[in-house]
Amino acid sequence: MNSVFTKHADVNPPSSRRIFLKGNVKKGKKIGLNRTNARTAWVFLTPVFLLLFTFLTLPAINSFRLSVSQWPGLGPLKYVGADNFRKVFSEGKLSHSVFVTFFYSFSVSLLVVAMAAIMASAVSSGIRGGKFMKVVWFFPGIAPPTAVAIFWSTSLQPYTGIVNAILNTIGLGDEFAPLASEETAIYPIILVSVWASVGFAFLVLLGATESIPVSLREAAFIDGANVWQHFTKITLPLIKPVLLTIFTLEFIWHVNGFTMIWAMTQGGPGFATEILPIYAYKEAFVFARFGTAAAISVLVGIFLVILGALSTRLSRSGQLE
Amino acid sequence: MQKIFGITRKKVAGISALSLAAGVFIAGSSQTNANAALSSSPVKLVVQFETGSSGQVIWPAVASAFTKKHPNVTIEFATVTNAAKGGSNLQVLIADGAPDIGLVPLNSSVYTNMVAGKQLVDLSTIFETAKLSSRMGPPAVAFKQADGNYYAVPQAVQYYNVLWTNPGAIRASKAVVPSTKKFASIESLIALTNKCKKAGYEGLAIGGNSTFQVSWMLDAMLPTAVSASELDNMFKNFRATTPLTANYTDSGFVKTLTALQTLGKADIYQKGFLGQTPAQAQALFAAGKSCMYLGISGDVGTFIKAATAAGTMNFTPGFATLPGVVAGTSSTLTPFYGTAYGVPQKSKNQDWAIELLKYFSSDEGQTVGTIKAGGAVPISTTIKKANLDLLPPLVKSILDYVKRNPVKSGWTSEVPGSVSQAVINPLIQQMLGGSLTPAEVAQKQQDRILEVRKNGL
């Protein structure tokens, strides 16, 4: 956008007929746009703003309104101030749910980014069968999450699941039941989430990797860099901003994740896999406490906005470097 | 001429005749109006039921019979999942596009909130004029709300905590189910499952990761550990208006939880049961790999019928009941009338919806739907014996058992889910997983009751 505005500014008539928009390239610098172009820009931007207002701002306002109200799912809202937030913090379930959510989201995001970076680097370096892998690795990402969850939860059943059948053939027995234990239930969910998410991250990182100038790679190899050095000293630093963006996106998506865990364990056994969205869902639709559910959602929303802003700043500083 | 209040007898007779005529006219008019509401113009009704439940076979049969009687009516179906029926379905039922007949489980917050918010149409005419109340008998009392009205009509009587048994597997395990169908003690149940495991079968299959099944066992066993008055108080003491005379930290409730823990520690369930759904547990049982499955009488018309038809289940199950908490006592089957339907205020065809529910709950409708299609126990006690004989033999044997062994209601069937099942089920899962003690579970349940008594549902 900035380059378009700048381009127009270069060819535009005298400043008296220009409208100045604040750009974000350099602090305080204004980018000019003539009246006709500004009008055109607003015509194109208005539907976007309307959509954002309808589907983002209004629900956000409504969530906040609900978070300071008591509401069982029907009837008028009853204003209760910060009671719902107080309740959420005092009940003791929040800290457990926050821990599970962060453990799950961080683990999935880290593994997805790490695996995707390795896979992208491998394919980009011209590994044999690269084109085939591009398609195959993206497949799990296309499958509906509910189907993926049901497939894997069935596969992980003792005696009958395919995972146990494989374990049995290599002499490890067929009684492996990770979803049945509070201590282990989160791990298969993390692995399945990675399996389902890595394809998208791989494609984006592949694009970033392939945009690295060939001359840089060649220079590195001429200088005697091995594959590992090339990956750590050339590829990773150059795709760092994209890596950070993908990590942030994956983290946000999994903090908001619901389907995979709900379909695999419904947050159980007990509360072992109850991430924040499941906690909020149960508050609203099992206990009919929509106010506390909204309070949880508002807290998560605020955290994710801060995280997004931080990530954008880090990513930008990475780009400037 | 004799006068009454100064009016001649002839005039009195005339006024009386006129009054009578006017009365007849008015009555006739109101009858005409009632019929006008059920006019012959085309009507489309939308009926909601739970996917995979007996409602899925009962409703199409009832709809077919009803539309034959009323050719102007067409009936379409909407489904709701087990997970949504007691929660998010509330938003569906209060929306403008609400179905004409909606599923409102009696022990759910959906029903409680809709009644409190006056979002359901009064169905007293079905209970009183169509005499459903007297045809159902005492269980109808639970349907009458504080305002004297009725808002939901049950579909069938489901008996919970039926221990379906696989006679072949039990025989092969050299084990025996008591001829009384009652396990004398927890130890005798453990002994049977141990024999099964030794013979290569799983013991008791159960959908441990569901939001309900581990708490069914509490329902069955609790009445054997508490007195009738304590149980009655537990059914009602979530309301602040009921004195709290039975606490969940009292010995009876804790003993029941301890019994469940003992069963869990004795490994009576299938391997990995806390990670399995009821459907996965059913599949295990149907495939002949477990000696028992914890189910309900309605399974006969749903999964047992389907698995038998598909050839994945090639035996006829028997049944037994869970042991009591104290040796020598025995649990009973727990009846549940709570799969019920109401007419949302947002229904655009309320009169026809009531008419359909009236037919659904009539002896004829129950025979067509609940008995013939669903293979389930009807709610009406006045159904002809010849029609009851149409029930599958397994269901008939359960009914015979119930006649000889009076049933007791389950705690989670009577108390709203947000105070009972939704609270206790994950806690029992934690207890079976080893992270909570029975006393801790009891304390958390007590805390929840105290919170609800203080703040309301």
PDB file of C-alpha atoms in Angstrom, chain A residues 70-75 87 91 150 153-154 157-160 175-177 179-183 262-266 268-272 281-282 284-290, chain B residues 83-84 86-88 90-91 94 109 113-114 117 119 202 209-211 271-276 280 284 289 417-418 422-423 426-427 429-431 433-435 448 451 455 457:
ATOM      1  CA  GLN A  70     -25.045 -12.426  34.143  1.00  0.00           C
ATOM      2  CA  TRP A  71     -26.938 -14.299  31.427  1.00  0.00           C
ATOM      3  CA  PRO A  72     -28.173 -17.899  31.405  1.00  0.00           C
ATOM      4  CA  GLY A  73     -28.661 -18.019  27.639  1.00  0.00           C
ATOM      5  CA  LEU A  74     -31.969 -16.231  27.347  1.00  0.00           C
ATOM      6  CA  GLY A  75     -33.710 -13.179  28.702  1.00  0.00           C
ATOM      7  CA  LYS A  87     -15.156 -15.554  39.736  1.00  0.00           C
ATOM      8  CA  GLU A  91     -12.381 -20.601  41.041  1.00  0.00           C
ATOM      9  CA  ILE A 150     -11.873 -39.326  15.190  1.00  0.00           C
ATOM     10  CA  SER A 153      -8.544 -41.337  18.608  1.00  0.00           C
ATOM     11  CA  THR A 154      -9.700 -44.624  17.086  1.00  0.00           C
ATOM     12  CA  GLN A 157      -7.257 -47.421  21.100  1.00  0.00           C
ATOM     13  CA  PRO A 158      -5.706 -50.448  22.754  1.00  0.00           C
ATOM     14  CA  TYR A 159      -5.956 -53.802  20.915  1.00  0.00           C
ATOM     15  CA  THR A 160      -7.986 -52.469  17.994  1.00  0.00           C
ATOM     16  CA  GLU A 175      -2.209 -51.964  25.257  1.00  0.00           C
ATOM     17  CA  PHE A 176      -0.917 -48.435  24.655  1.00  0.00           C
ATOM     18  CA  ALA A 177      -3.771 -46.101  25.699  1.00  0.00           C
ATOM     19  CA  LEU A 179      -5.783 -40.879  25.730  1.00  0.00           C
ATOM     20  CA  ALA A 180      -6.995 -42.669  28.845  1.00  0.00           C
ATOM     21  CA  SER A 181      -4.550 -41.116  31.260  1.00  0.00           C
ATOM     22  CA  GLU A 182      -4.552 -37.595  32.678  1.00  0.00           C
ATOM     23  CA  GLU A 183      -0.752 -37.535  32.486  1.00  0.00           C
ATOM     24  CA  TRP A 262     -13.185 -31.745  21.819  1.00  0.00           C
ATOM     25  CA  ALA A 263     -13.436 -34.559  19.288  1.00  0.00           C
ATOM     26  CA  MET A 264     -10.586 -36.535  20.853  1.00  0.00           C
ATOM     27  CA  THR A 265     -11.167 -36.159  24.598  1.00  0.00           C
ATOM     28  CA  GLN A 266     -13.868 -33.542  25.289  1.00  0.00           C
ATOM     29  CA  GLY A 268     -10.824 -35.091  29.672  1.00  0.00           C
ATOM     30  CA  PRO A 269     -10.033 -37.388  31.290  1.00  0.00           C
ATOM     31  CA  GLY A 270     -11.167 -35.181  34.138  1.00  0.00           C
ATOM     32  CA  PHE A 271      -9.893 -31.754  33.126  1.00  0.00           C
ATOM     33  CA  ALA A 272      -6.541 -32.941  31.743  1.00  0.00           C
ATOM     34  CA  TYR A 281     -17.666 -23.654  26.083  1.00  0.00           C
ATOM     35  CA  LYS A 282     -18.542 -25.703  29.163  1.00  0.00           C
ATOM     36  CA  ALA A 284     -21.619 -21.332  28.546  1.00  0.00           C
ATOM     37  CA  PHE A 285     -23.315 -24.442  27.259  1.00  0.00           C
ATOM     38  CA  VAL A 286     -23.083 -26.906  30.131  1.00  0.00           C
ATOM     39  CA  PHE A 287     -23.401 -24.598  33.130  1.00  0.00           C
ATOM     40  CA  ALA A 288     -25.384 -21.850  31.332  1.00  0.00           C
ATOM     41  CA  ARG A 289     -22.962 -19.212  32.667  1.00  0.00           C
ATOM     42  CA  PHE A 290     -22.487 -17.160  29.540  1.00  0.00           C
TER      43      PHE A 290
ATOM     44  CA  ALA B  83     -23.214 -33.019  23.354  1.00  0.00           C
ATOM     45  CA  ALA B  84     -25.432 -30.131  22.215  1.00  0.00           C
ATOM     46  CA  GLY B  86     -28.286 -30.168  26.986  1.00  0.00           C
ATOM     47  CA  GLY B  87     -26.408 -26.970  26.175  1.00  0.00           C
ATOM     48  CA  SER B  88     -26.030 -25.067  22.930  1.00  0.00           C
ATOM     49  CA  LEU B  90     -30.946 -23.670  23.917  1.00  0.00           C
ATOM     50  CA  GLN B  91     -29.932 -21.046  21.342  1.00  0.00           C
ATOM     51  CA  ILE B  94     -35.194 -19.772  21.370  1.00  0.00           C
ATOM     52  CA  SER B 109     -30.135 -26.427  31.758  1.00  0.00           C
ATOM     53  CA  ASN B 113     -33.861 -22.101  31.537  1.00  0.00           C
ATOM     54  CA  MET B 114     -36.647 -22.383  28.977  1.00  0.00           C
ATOM     55  CA  GLY B 117     -37.797 -17.853  30.781  1.00  0.00           C
ATOM     56  CA  GLN B 119     -39.958 -20.063  26.348  1.00  0.00           C
ATOM     57  CA  GLU B 202     -12.408 -57.501  28.788  1.00  0.00           C
ATOM     58  CA  ASN B 209     -14.472 -40.456  28.213  1.00  0.00           C
ATOM     59  CA  SER B 210     -18.102 -39.460  27.728  1.00  0.00           C
ATOM     60  CA  THR B 211     -19.600 -36.686  29.807  1.00  0.00           C
ATOM     61  CA  LYS B 271      -8.152 -51.263  29.002  1.00  0.00           C
ATOM     62  CA  GLY B 272      -8.058 -47.530  28.234  1.00  0.00           C
ATOM     63  CA  PHE B 273     -11.715 -46.984  29.133  1.00  0.00           C
ATOM     64  CA  LEU B 274     -11.169 -43.350  30.146  1.00  0.00           C
ATOM     65  CA  GLY B 275     -10.152 -42.640  26.559  1.00  0.00           C
ATOM     66  CA  GLN B 276     -13.103 -44.396  24.948  1.00  0.00           C
ATOM     67  CA  GLN B 280     -16.269 -47.598  21.059  1.00  0.00           C
ATOM     68  CA  LEU B 284     -16.058 -53.852  21.821  1.00  0.00           C
ATOM     69  CA  LYS B 289     -14.594 -58.977  23.227  1.00  0.00           C
ATOM     70  CA  GLY B 417     -26.927 -31.510  34.990  1.00  0.00           C
ATOM     71  CA  SER B 418     -25.121 -28.296  35.864  1.00  0.00           C
ATOM     72  CA  ALA B 422     -21.560 -32.116  34.587  1.00  0.00           C
ATOM     73  CA  VAL B 423     -19.846 -31.589  37.949  1.00  0.00           C
ATOM     74  CA  PRO B 426     -15.105 -35.344  35.349  1.00  0.00           C
ATOM     75  CA  LEU B 427     -14.391 -35.628  39.060  1.00  0.00           C
ATOM     76  CA  GLN B 429     -12.857 -39.625  35.932  1.00  0.00           C
ATOM     77  CA  GLN B 430     -10.116 -37.936  37.948  1.00  0.00           C
ATOM     78  CA  MET B 431     -10.746 -40.291  40.853  1.00  0.00           C
ATOM     79  CA  GLY B 433      -7.385 -41.883  37.090  1.00  0.00           C
ATOM     80  CA  GLY B 434      -5.913 -41.639  40.574  1.00  0.00           C
ATOM     81  CA  SER B 435      -5.638 -37.879  40.984  1.00  0.00           C
ATOM     82  CA  ARG B 448     -20.971 -26.825  44.021  1.00  0.00           C
ATOM     83  CA  GLU B 451     -22.652 -22.355  45.491  1.00  0.00           C
ATOM     84  CA  ASN B 455     -26.351 -18.011  43.721  1.00  0.00           C
ATOM     85  CA  LEU B 457     -28.561 -22.254  38.886  1.00  0.00           C
TER      86      LEU B 457
END
